[in-house]
Amino acid sequence: MNWPYPRKLAHRGAGRLAPENTLAAIRLGASFGYTMFEFDVKLSGDGVLLLMHDATLERTTDGAGRVAGFAYGELARLDAGGWHSAAYAGEPIPTLAHVARWLLRNGLMANVEIKPCPGREAETGAAAALEARQLWQGAAAPVLSSFSAAALEAARRVAPELPRALLFGELPDDWLQRCRALGCVALDANHETLTEGVIAAAHRAGLRVIAYTVNEPARADQLLGWGLDALITDAVDRIAP
Ligand code: G3P
Ligand code: MG
């Protein structure tokens, strides 16, 4: 397949150097020369796609409770940067649309990790795919990834042309069948579970391989030497893009 993506992606924007999943983080990652960004996307209570890792607000905002329990208008008033450092205080939770617009205007690419709130897997997968299709039309498509097979299945149903990658923390024996069942173009796995043999097997099956979260330069070199197609890193300051 067409694979226009770089070999190194910035995780949650700029890893830990800025508040994860904010536009400020993506801007910082871009300042280190990164051209593709992984971030986590889920739905607000009223169906707006936004960037947030957790299903609850406490860790990365000054709010409390479930993301799905609030309309985006309420979530937009929260501080998603002050928990990280004073320099980022007041940074808002961005929408997928806002981030897409900024990336596209700057010629940068995305890996949209669909991270549904519990019980909203299919709804989130379908919404993310439909919005991605609309936002990225005419540009290199974002890679849609998820740990949720239901989310990827729903994405496939509404926008089959968008590239999909199935995420794994541990590789099950049937990883290839599971990737194939969802029509994925890539296996996306915790780097600790990847070996040269797994990468070769994926390639023989016509799949690309993405690894997260690779933060040691020596491990990055090893994986890329084994033919890894792309790695996702927090270490945007220590691993050259
Ligand atoms: O998309 C790869 C990686 O981000 C998956 O783990 O928890 O950082 O979203 P997590
Ligand atoms: Mg993620």
Coordinates of C-alpha atoms and ligand atoms in Angstrom, one line a residue:
M1 CA 0.0 0.0 0.0
N2 CA 0.9 3.7 -0.2
W3 CA 2.9 4.4 2.9
P4 CA 3.9 8.1 2.9
Y5 CA 4.7 8.2 6.7
P6 CA 8.0 9.0 8.4
R7 CA 9.8 6.4 10.5
K8 CA 9.5 8.3 13.7
L9 CA 6.3 9.7 15.3
A10 CA 6.0 11.9 18.4
H11 CA 3.9 10.3 21.2
R12 CA 0.9 12.4 22.5
G13 CA 2.4 15.4 20.8
A14 CA 5.9 15.8 22.4
G15 CA 6.0 13.0 24.9
R16 CA 6.5 14.3 28.4
L17 CA 8.1 17.7 27.5
A18 CA 4.7 19.4 27.3
P19 CA 1.2 18.5 28.4
E20 CA 0.1 15.4 26.4
N21 CA -2.5 15.6 23.8
T22 CA -2.5 19.4 23.5
L23 CA -1.8 21.6 20.5
A24 CA 1.1 23.1 22.6
A25 CA 2.7 19.6 22.8
I26 CA 2.3 19.1 19.0
R27 CA 3.8 22.5 18.3
L28 CA 6.7 21.6 20.5
G29 CA 7.2 18.2 18.9
A30 CA 7.2 20.0 15.5
S31 CA 9.9 22.4 16.7
F32 CA 12.2 19.3 17.2
G33 CA 11.6 18.4 13.5
Y34 CA 8.9 15.7 14.0
T35 CA 6.4 15.6 11.1
M36 CA 3.9 13.0 12.4
F37 CA 2.1 12.9 15.7
E38 CA 0.3 10.2 17.6
F39 CA -2.5 11.4 19.9
D40 CA -5.5 9.9 21.6
V41 CA -9.1 10.7 20.6
K42 CA -12.4 10.2 22.3
L43 CA -15.9 11.6 22.4
S44 CA -17.3 14.2 24.7
G45 CA -20.7 13.6 26.2
D46 CA -22.3 15.6 23.3
G47 CA -20.4 13.8 20.6
V48 CA -17.4 16.1 19.9
L49 CA -14.1 14.3 19.2
L50 CA -11.3 15.7 21.4
L51 CA -7.8 14.8 22.4
M52 CA -7.6 13.0 25.8
H53 CA -5.9 9.8 27.0
D54 CA -7.9 8.9 30.1
A55 CA -11.6 8.3 30.4
T56 CA -11.5 10.6 33.4
L57 CA -10.4 14.2 33.8
E58 CA -8.3 14.1 37.0
R59 CA -4.8 13.3 35.8
T60 CA -4.5 15.8 32.9
T61 CA -6.9 18.6 33.7
D62 CA -8.2 20.6 36.6
G63 CA -11.6 19.0 36.2
A64 CA -13.1 15.8 37.8
G65 CA -15.3 13.0 36.6
R66 CA -15.8 11.2 33.4
V67 CA -15.1 12.8 30.0
A68 CA -18.3 11.3 28.7
G69 CA -20.2 13.1 31.4
F70 CA -19.6 16.6 30.0
A71 CA -20.5 18.5 26.9
Y72 CA -17.5 19.9 25.0
G73 CA -18.4 23.4 25.9
E74 CA -17.8 22.5 29.5
L75 CA -14.6 20.5 28.8
A76 CA -13.2 23.4 26.7
R77 CA -13.1 25.6 29.8
L78 CA -10.8 23.2 31.7
D79 CA -7.0 23.7 32.1
A80 CA -5.2 20.8 30.4
G81 CA -1.8 22.3 30.9
G82 CA -1.3 23.5 34.4
W83 CA -0.8 19.9 35.8
H84 CA 2.3 19.7 33.7
S85 CA 4.0 23.0 34.4
A86 CA 3.2 26.7 34.9
A87 CA 4.4 27.5 31.4
Y88 CA 1.4 25.6 30.0
A89 CA -1.3 26.7 32.5
G90 CA -4.6 27.3 30.8
E91 CA -3.8 25.2 27.7
P92 CA -7.2 23.9 26.5
I93 CA -8.3 20.4 25.5
P94 CA -8.2 20.6 21.7
T95 CA -10.8 19.1 19.4
L96 CA -9.7 16.7 16.6
A97 CA -10.9 19.3 14.1
H98 CA -8.6 22.0 15.6
V99 CA -5.6 19.8 15.7
A100 CA -6.2 18.5 12.1
R101 CA -6.5 22.1 10.8
W102 CA -3.2 23.1 12.4
L103 CA -1.4 19.9 11.2
L104 CA -2.7 20.3 7.6
R105 CA -1.8 23.9 7.4
N106 CA 1.7 23.0 8.4
G107 CA 2.1 20.0 6.1
L108 CA 2.3 17.5 9.1
M109 CA 0.7 14.1 9.5
A110 CA -1.2 12.2 12.2
N111 CA -1.8 8.9 13.8
V112 CA -5.2 9.1 15.4
E113 CA -5.4 6.6 18.2
I114 CA -9.1 5.9 18.8
K115 CA -9.3 5.6 22.6
P116 CA -13.0 5.1 23.3
C117 CA -14.6 5.7 26.7
P118 CA -15.9 2.3 28.0
G119 CA -19.1 1.3 26.1
R120 CA -18.6 3.8 23.3
E121 CA -16.3 1.8 21.1
A122 CA -18.2 1.5 17.9
E123 CA -19.7 5.0 18.2
T124 CA -16.2 6.5 18.7
G125 CA -14.6 4.5 15.9
A126 CA -17.3 5.5 13.4
A127 CA -17.2 9.2 14.4
A128 CA -13.4 9.4 14.3
A129 CA -13.2 7.8 10.9
L130 CA -16.0 9.9 9.4
E131 CA -14.4 13.1 10.8
A132 CA -10.9 12.1 9.7
R133 CA -12.1 11.4 6.2
Q134 CA -13.7 14.9 6.0
L135 CA -10.8 16.7 7.6
W136 CA -8.0 15.1 5.7
Q137 CA -9.5 14.9 2.3
G138 CA -6.8 15.5 -0.4
A139 CA -4.0 15.1 2.1
A140 CA -2.0 12.0 3.3
A141 CA -4.6 10.1 5.4
P142 CA -4.1 9.8 9.1
V143 CA -3.4 6.3 10.3
L144 CA -6.3 5.2 12.6
S145 CA -5.2 2.9 15.4
S146 CA -6.9 1.4 18.4
F147 CA -6.6 -1.3 21.0
S148 CA -10.4 -1.8 20.4
A149 CA -11.3 -4.1 17.6
A150 CA -14.9 -2.8 17.8
A151 CA -13.7 0.7 17.2
L152 CA -11.6 -0.3 14.2
E153 CA -14.5 -2.4 12.8
A154 CA -16.8 0.6 13.0
A155 CA -14.2 2.8 11.4
R156 CA -13.8 0.3 8.6
R157 CA -17.6 0.2 8.0
V158 CA -17.9 4.0 7.5
A159 CA -14.6 4.8 5.9
P160 CA -12.9 1.6 4.6
E161 CA -10.3 3.6 2.6
L162 CA -8.6 5.0 5.7
P163 CA -5.5 3.0 6.9
R164 CA -6.0 1.1 10.1
A165 CA -3.6 -0.4 12.7
L166 CA -4.5 -2.8 15.5
L167 CA -2.7 -2.0 18.8
F168 CA -1.4 -4.7 21.1
G169 CA 0.3 -4.4 24.5
E170 CA 1.2 -8.1 24.5
L171 CA 1.2 -10.0 21.2
P172 CA -1.3 -12.8 21.2
D173 CA -0.6 -15.9 19.1
D174 CA -3.3 -14.9 16.6
W175 CA -2.1 -11.3 16.1
L176 CA -2.0 -11.7 12.3
Q177 CA -5.5 -13.1 12.0
R178 CA -6.8 -10.3 14.2
C179 CA -5.1 -7.7 12.0
R180 CA -6.4 -9.3 8.8
A181 CA -9.9 -9.6 10.2
L182 CA -10.0 -5.8 10.5
G183 CA -8.3 -5.2 7.1
C184 CA -5.5 -3.4 8.9
V185 CA -2.4 -2.1 7.0
A186 CA -0.2 -2.3 10.1
L187 CA 0.5 -4.1 13.4
D188 CA 1.0 -1.5 16.1
A189 CA 2.7 -3.1 19.2
N190 CA 4.4 -2.3 22.4
H191 CA 8.1 -2.4 21.3
E192 CA 9.0 -4.9 24.1
T193 CA 6.8 -7.5 22.5
L194 CA 8.5 -7.1 19.0
T195 CA 11.3 -9.3 17.7
E196 CA 13.0 -9.4 14.3
G197 CA 11.0 -12.5 13.6
V198 CA 7.6 -10.8 14.3
I199 CA 8.5 -7.9 12.1
A200 CA 9.6 -10.2 9.3
A201 CA 6.4 -12.3 9.6
A202 CA 4.3 -9.1 9.4
H203 CA 6.1 -8.0 6.3
R204 CA 5.7 -11.3 4.7
A205 CA 1.9 -11.0 5.3
G206 CA 1.9 -7.5 3.7
L207 CA 1.6 -5.6 7.0
R208 CA 3.7 -2.6 8.1
V209 CA 4.9 -2.6 11.8
I210 CA 4.6 0.4 14.2
A211 CA 6.1 0.2 17.7
Y212 CA 5.3 2.3 20.8
T213 CA 6.7 3.8 23.0
V214 CA 10.4 3.7 22.1
N215 CA 12.4 6.1 24.3
E216 CA 15.9 4.7 24.1
P217 CA 18.0 5.6 21.1
A218 CA 19.8 2.3 21.0
R219 CA 16.5 0.4 21.0
A220 CA 15.2 2.7 18.2
D221 CA 18.3 1.8 16.1
Q222 CA 17.8 -1.9 16.8
L223 CA 14.1 -1.9 15.8
L224 CA 14.7 0.2 12.7
G225 CA 17.6 -2.1 11.8
W226 CA 15.2 -5.0 12.0
G227 CA 13.0 -3.2 9.4
L228 CA 10.5 -1.6 11.7
D229 CA 8.4 0.8 9.6
A230 CA 7.7 3.4 12.3
L231 CA 8.3 4.1 16.0
I232 CA 6.4 6.3 18.4
T233 CA 8.5 8.1 21.0
D234 CA 8.3 10.4 23.9
A235 CA 12.0 11.3 23.5
V236 CA 11.6 13.9 20.8
D237 CA 14.6 15.7 22.3
R238 CA 16.9 12.6 22.3
I239 CA 15.8 10.6 19.2
A240 CA 16.4 12.6 16.0
P241 CA 13.3 12.7 13.8
Ligands
G3P1 O1 -0.7 4.6 20.0 C1 0.4 4.0 20.7 C2 0.3 4.3 22.2 O2 0.0 5.7 22.4 C3 -0.6 3.4 22.9 O3 -0.6 3.6 24.3 O4 -1.5 4.4 26.4 O5 0.2 5.8 25.2 O6 -2.1 5.6 24.3 P1 -1.0 4.9 25.1
MG2 MG -1.9 6.7 22.5

